[in-house]
Coordinates of C-alpha atoms in Angstrom, one line a residue:
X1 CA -67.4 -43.1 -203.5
X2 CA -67.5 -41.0 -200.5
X3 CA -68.6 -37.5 -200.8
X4 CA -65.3 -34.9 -200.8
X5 CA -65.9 -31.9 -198.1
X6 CA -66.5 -28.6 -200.3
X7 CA -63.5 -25.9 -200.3
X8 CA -64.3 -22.3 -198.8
X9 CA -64.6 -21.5 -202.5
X10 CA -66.8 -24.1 -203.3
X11 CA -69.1 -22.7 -200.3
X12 CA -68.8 -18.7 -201.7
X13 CA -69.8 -20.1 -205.3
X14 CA -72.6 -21.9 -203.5
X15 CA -74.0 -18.9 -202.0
X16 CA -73.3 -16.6 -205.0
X17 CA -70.2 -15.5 -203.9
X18 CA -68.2 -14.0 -206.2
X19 CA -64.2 -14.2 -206.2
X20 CA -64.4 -10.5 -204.6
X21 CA -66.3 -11.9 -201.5
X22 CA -64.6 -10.7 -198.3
X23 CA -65.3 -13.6 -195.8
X24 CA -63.7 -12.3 -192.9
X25 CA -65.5 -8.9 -193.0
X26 CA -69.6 -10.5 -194.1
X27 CA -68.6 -12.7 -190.8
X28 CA -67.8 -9.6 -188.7
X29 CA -71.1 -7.8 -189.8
X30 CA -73.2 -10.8 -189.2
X31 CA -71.8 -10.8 -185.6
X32 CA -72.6 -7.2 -185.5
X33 CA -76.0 -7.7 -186.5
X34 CA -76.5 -10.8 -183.8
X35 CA -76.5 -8.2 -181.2
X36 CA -79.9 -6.3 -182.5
X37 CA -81.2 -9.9 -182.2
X38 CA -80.4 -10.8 -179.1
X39 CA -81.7 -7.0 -177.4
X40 CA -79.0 -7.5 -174.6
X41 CA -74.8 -8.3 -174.0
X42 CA -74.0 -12.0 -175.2
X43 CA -72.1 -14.6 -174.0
X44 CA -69.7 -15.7 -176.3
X45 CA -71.7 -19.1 -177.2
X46 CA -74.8 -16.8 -178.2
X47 CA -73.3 -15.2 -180.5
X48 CA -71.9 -18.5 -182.0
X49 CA -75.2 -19.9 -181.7
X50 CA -76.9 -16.6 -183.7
X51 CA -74.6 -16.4 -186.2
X52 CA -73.8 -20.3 -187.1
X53 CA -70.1 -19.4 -186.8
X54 CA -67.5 -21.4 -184.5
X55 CA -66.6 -20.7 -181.1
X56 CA -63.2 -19.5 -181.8
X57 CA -64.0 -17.9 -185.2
X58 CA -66.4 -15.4 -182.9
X59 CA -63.8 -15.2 -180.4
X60 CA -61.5 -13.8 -183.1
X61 CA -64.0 -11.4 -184.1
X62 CA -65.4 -10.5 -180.9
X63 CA -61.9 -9.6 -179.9
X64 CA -61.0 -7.4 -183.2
X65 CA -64.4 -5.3 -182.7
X66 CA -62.9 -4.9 -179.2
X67 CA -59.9 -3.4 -180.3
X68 CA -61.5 -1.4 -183.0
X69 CA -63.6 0.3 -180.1
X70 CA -67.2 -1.4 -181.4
X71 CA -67.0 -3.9 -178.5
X72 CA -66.8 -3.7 -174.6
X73 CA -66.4 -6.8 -173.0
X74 CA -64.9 -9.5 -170.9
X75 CA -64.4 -13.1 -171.3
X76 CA -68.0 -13.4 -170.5
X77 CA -70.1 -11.5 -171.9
X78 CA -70.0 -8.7 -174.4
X79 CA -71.6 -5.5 -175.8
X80 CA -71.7 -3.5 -178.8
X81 CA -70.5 0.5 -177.8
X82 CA -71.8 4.0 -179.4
X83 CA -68.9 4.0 -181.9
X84 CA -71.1 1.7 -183.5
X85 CA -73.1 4.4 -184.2
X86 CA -71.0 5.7 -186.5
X87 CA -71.5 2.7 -189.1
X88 CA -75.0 4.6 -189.1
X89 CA -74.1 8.1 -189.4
X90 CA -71.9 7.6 -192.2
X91 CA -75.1 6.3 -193.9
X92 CA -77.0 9.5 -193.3
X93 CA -74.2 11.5 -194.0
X94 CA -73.7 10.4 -197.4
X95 CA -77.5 9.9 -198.2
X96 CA -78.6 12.6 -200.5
X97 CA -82.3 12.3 -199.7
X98 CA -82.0 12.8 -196.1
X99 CA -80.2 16.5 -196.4
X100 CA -82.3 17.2 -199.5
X101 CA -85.8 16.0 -197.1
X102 CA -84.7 17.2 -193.5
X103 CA -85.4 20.8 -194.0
X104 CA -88.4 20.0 -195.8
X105 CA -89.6 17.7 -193.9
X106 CA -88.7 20.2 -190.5
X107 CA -91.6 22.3 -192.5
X108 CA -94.1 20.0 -193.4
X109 CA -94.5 18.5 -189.7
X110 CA -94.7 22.5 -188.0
X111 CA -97.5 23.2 -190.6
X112 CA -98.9 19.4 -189.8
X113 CA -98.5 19.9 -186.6
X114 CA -96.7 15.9 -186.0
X115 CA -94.5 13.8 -186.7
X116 CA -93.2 12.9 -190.4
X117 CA -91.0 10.0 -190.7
X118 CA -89.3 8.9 -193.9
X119 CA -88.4 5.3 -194.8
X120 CA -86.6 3.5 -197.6
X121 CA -87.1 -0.6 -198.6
X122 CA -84.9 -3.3 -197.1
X123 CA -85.9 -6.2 -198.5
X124 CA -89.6 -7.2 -197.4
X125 CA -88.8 -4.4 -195.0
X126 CA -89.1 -0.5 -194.4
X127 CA -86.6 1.4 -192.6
X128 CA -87.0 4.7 -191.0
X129 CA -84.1 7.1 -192.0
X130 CA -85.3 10.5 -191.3
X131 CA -88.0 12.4 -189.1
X132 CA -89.1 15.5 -188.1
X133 CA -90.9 17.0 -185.4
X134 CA -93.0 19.9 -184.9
X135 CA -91.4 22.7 -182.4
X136 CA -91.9 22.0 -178.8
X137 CA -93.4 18.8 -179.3
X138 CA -92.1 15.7 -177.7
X139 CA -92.7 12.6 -179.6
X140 CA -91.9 8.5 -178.5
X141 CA -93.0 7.9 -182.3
X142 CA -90.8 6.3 -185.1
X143 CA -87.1 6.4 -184.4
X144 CA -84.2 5.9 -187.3
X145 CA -83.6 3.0 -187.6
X146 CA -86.9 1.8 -186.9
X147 CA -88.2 -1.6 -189.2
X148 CA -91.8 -2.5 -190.0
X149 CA -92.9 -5.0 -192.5
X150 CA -93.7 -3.3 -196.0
X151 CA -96.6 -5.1 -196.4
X152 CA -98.7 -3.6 -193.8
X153 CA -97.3 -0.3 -193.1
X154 CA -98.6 3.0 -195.3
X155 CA -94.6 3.8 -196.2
X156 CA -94.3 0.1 -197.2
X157 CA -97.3 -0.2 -199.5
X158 CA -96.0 3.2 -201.3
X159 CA -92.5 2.0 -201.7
X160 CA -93.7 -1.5 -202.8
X161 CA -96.4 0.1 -205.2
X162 CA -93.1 1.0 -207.9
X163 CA -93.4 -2.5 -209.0
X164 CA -95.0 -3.4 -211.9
X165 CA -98.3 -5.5 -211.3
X166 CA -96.4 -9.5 -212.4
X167 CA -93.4 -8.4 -210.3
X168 CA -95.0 -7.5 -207.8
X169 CA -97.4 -10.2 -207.5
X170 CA -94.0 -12.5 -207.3
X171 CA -92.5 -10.3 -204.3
X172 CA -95.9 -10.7 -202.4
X173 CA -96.0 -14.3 -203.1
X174 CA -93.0 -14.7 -201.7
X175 CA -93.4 -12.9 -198.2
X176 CA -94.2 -14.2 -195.0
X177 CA -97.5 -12.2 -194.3
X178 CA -98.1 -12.9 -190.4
X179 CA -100.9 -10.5 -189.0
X180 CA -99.7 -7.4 -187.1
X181 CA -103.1 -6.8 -185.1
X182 CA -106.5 -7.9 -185.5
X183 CA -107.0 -5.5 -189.0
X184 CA -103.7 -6.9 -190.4
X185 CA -104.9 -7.7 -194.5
X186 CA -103.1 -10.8 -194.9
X187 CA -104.3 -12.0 -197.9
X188 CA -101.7 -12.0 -200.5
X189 CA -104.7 -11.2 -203.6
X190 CA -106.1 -8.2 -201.3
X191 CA -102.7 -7.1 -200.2
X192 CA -101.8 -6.8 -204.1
X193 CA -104.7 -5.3 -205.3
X194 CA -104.4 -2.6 -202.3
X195 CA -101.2 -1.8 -203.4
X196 CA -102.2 -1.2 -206.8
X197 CA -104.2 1.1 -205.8
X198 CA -102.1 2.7 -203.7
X199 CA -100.4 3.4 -206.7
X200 CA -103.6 4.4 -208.9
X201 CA -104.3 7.1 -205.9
X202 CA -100.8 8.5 -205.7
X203 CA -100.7 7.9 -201.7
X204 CA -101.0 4.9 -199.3
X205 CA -103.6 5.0 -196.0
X206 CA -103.4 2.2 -193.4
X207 CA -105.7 2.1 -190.5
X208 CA -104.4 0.2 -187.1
X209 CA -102.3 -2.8 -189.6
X210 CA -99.1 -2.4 -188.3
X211 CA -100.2 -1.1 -184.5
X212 CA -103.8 -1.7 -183.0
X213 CA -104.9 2.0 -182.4
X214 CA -101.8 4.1 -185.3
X215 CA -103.0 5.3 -189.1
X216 CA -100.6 6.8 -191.0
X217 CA -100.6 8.0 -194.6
X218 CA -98.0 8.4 -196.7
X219 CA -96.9 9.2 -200.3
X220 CA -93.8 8.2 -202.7
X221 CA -91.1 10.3 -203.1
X222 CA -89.7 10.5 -206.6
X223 CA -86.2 11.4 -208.1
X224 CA -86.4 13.8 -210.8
X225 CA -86.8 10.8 -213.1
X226 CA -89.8 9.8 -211.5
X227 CA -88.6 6.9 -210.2
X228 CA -89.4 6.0 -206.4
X229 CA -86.4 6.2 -204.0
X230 CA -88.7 6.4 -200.3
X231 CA -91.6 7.5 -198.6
X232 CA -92.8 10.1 -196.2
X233 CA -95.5 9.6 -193.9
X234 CA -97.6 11.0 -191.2
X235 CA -99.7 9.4 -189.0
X236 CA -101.2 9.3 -185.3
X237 CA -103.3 7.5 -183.0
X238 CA -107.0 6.9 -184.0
X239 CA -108.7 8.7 -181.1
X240 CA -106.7 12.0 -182.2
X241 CA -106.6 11.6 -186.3
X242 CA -109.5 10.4 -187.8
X243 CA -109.3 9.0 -191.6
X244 CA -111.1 12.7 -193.2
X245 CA -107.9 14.4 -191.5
X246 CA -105.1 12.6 -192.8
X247 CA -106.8 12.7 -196.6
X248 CA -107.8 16.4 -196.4
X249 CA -105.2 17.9 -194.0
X250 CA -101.9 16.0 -194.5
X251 CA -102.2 14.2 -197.8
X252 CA -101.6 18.4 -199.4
X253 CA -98.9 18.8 -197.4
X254 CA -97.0 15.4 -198.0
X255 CA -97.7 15.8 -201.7
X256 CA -96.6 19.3 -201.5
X257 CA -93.5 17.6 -200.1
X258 CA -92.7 14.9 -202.8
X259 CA -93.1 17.6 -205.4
X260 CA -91.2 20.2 -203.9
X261 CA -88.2 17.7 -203.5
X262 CA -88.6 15.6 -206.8
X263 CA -86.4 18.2 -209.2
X264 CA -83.7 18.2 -206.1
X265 CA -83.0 13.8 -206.3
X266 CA -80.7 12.8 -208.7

């Protein structure tokens, strides 16, 4: 008996879509999202390509972004405009932690003296949401926005450490570990039992694993129930910041940080 082509419903309930499952719109954002990939303005068949979706179903969308002010184009190729920005801001806007952090944050890098960054998890990876830098310094470090890979970044290992050890271990198993630079720990036993220690230690240090020649350390930062919601960091380039600096000059002031703004996140 030949096989029956599956409904649209029968292809939401195969991806775990529920009956609330907007199509339409999860289509729109994956466009969206097609242009961080790309790096450039696509053609109409690139975006079809990136996103697996029919010519004329991008068309459709292409052209409703375009009226919505999200996308400039012409038949050929198209682009995403600032508006777009505003998907982002709304997210900052309404984030508690970064208008509870900022100001603290502001403090910590003056007295520091760099840059601190704060990220939050994505998945298997980290994403940068807040940062400050010290007065009249000019910075080309961590932008929001900015991912990494958890597994080899000092925010990463932090955030990931608020697993316990067998839930962990199954995250870990699970992702693709490809080396960063020549330090890069890659394997997945060492990687766990770093990041259990990370957590026994209260703060994360990584040494040139993300970028050949960057350390950064960083700490969790709690809600008031002590439950881990992101992580501040600081960190600089080796032949500046050696390894006795960021423990005894920067790991005080991060911790200083997380407990100042634990009572503040509910």
């Amino acid at each position: 008996m030949p096989k029956l082509k599956r409904t649209d419903e029968e292809k939401k309930q195969a991806r775990g879509d529920g009956p609330e499952f907007v199509e339409a719109l999860d289509r729109g954002l994956r466009v969206i999202q097609a242009f961080s990939r790309e790096g450039r303005p696509m053609t109409l068949s690139k975006a079809a390509e990136l996103t697996g979706l029919a010519r004329a179903t991008v068309r459709r969308i292409l052209l409703t972004l375009k009226a919505s002010g999200l996308v400039h184009g012409d038949d050929r190729l198209f682009s995403l405009t600032p508006r777009v920005l505003l998907l982002a801001s709304s997210y900052l806007a309404s984030n508690q932690i970064n208008s509870v952090m900022q100001p603290l944050m502001d403090a910590t890098a003056t007295e520091a003296r760099e840059v601190c960054s704060l990220a939050v998890l994505d998945g298997d990876e980290v994403v940068f949401i807040a940062r400050a830098t010290p007065t009249r310094m000019f910075s080309t470090g961590l932008e929001i926005g900015y991912r990494l890979p958890a597994f080899c970044t000092s925010v990463g290992r932090a955030l990931l450490s608020r697993m316990p050890d067998d839930q962990l271990g199954e995250a870990i198993a699970r992702m693709s570990v490809t080396a960063m630079t020549s330090t890069t720990v890659t394997d997945k036993q060492a990687l766990l039992e770093t990041i259990i220690a990370a957590r026994s230690d209260g703060y994360s240090l990584v040494d040139g694993e993300a970028e050949h020649g960057f350390r950064s350390i960083s700490v969790p930062i709690r809600r008031y129930d002590g439950g881990i919601v992101a992580a501040a960091n600081i960190g600089g380039h080796v032949d500046r910041i050696g390894v006795d600096e960021m423990k005894e000059r920067f790991l005080p002031l991060l911790q200083k940080l997380a407990a100042t703004v634990q009572p503040l996140l509910v």
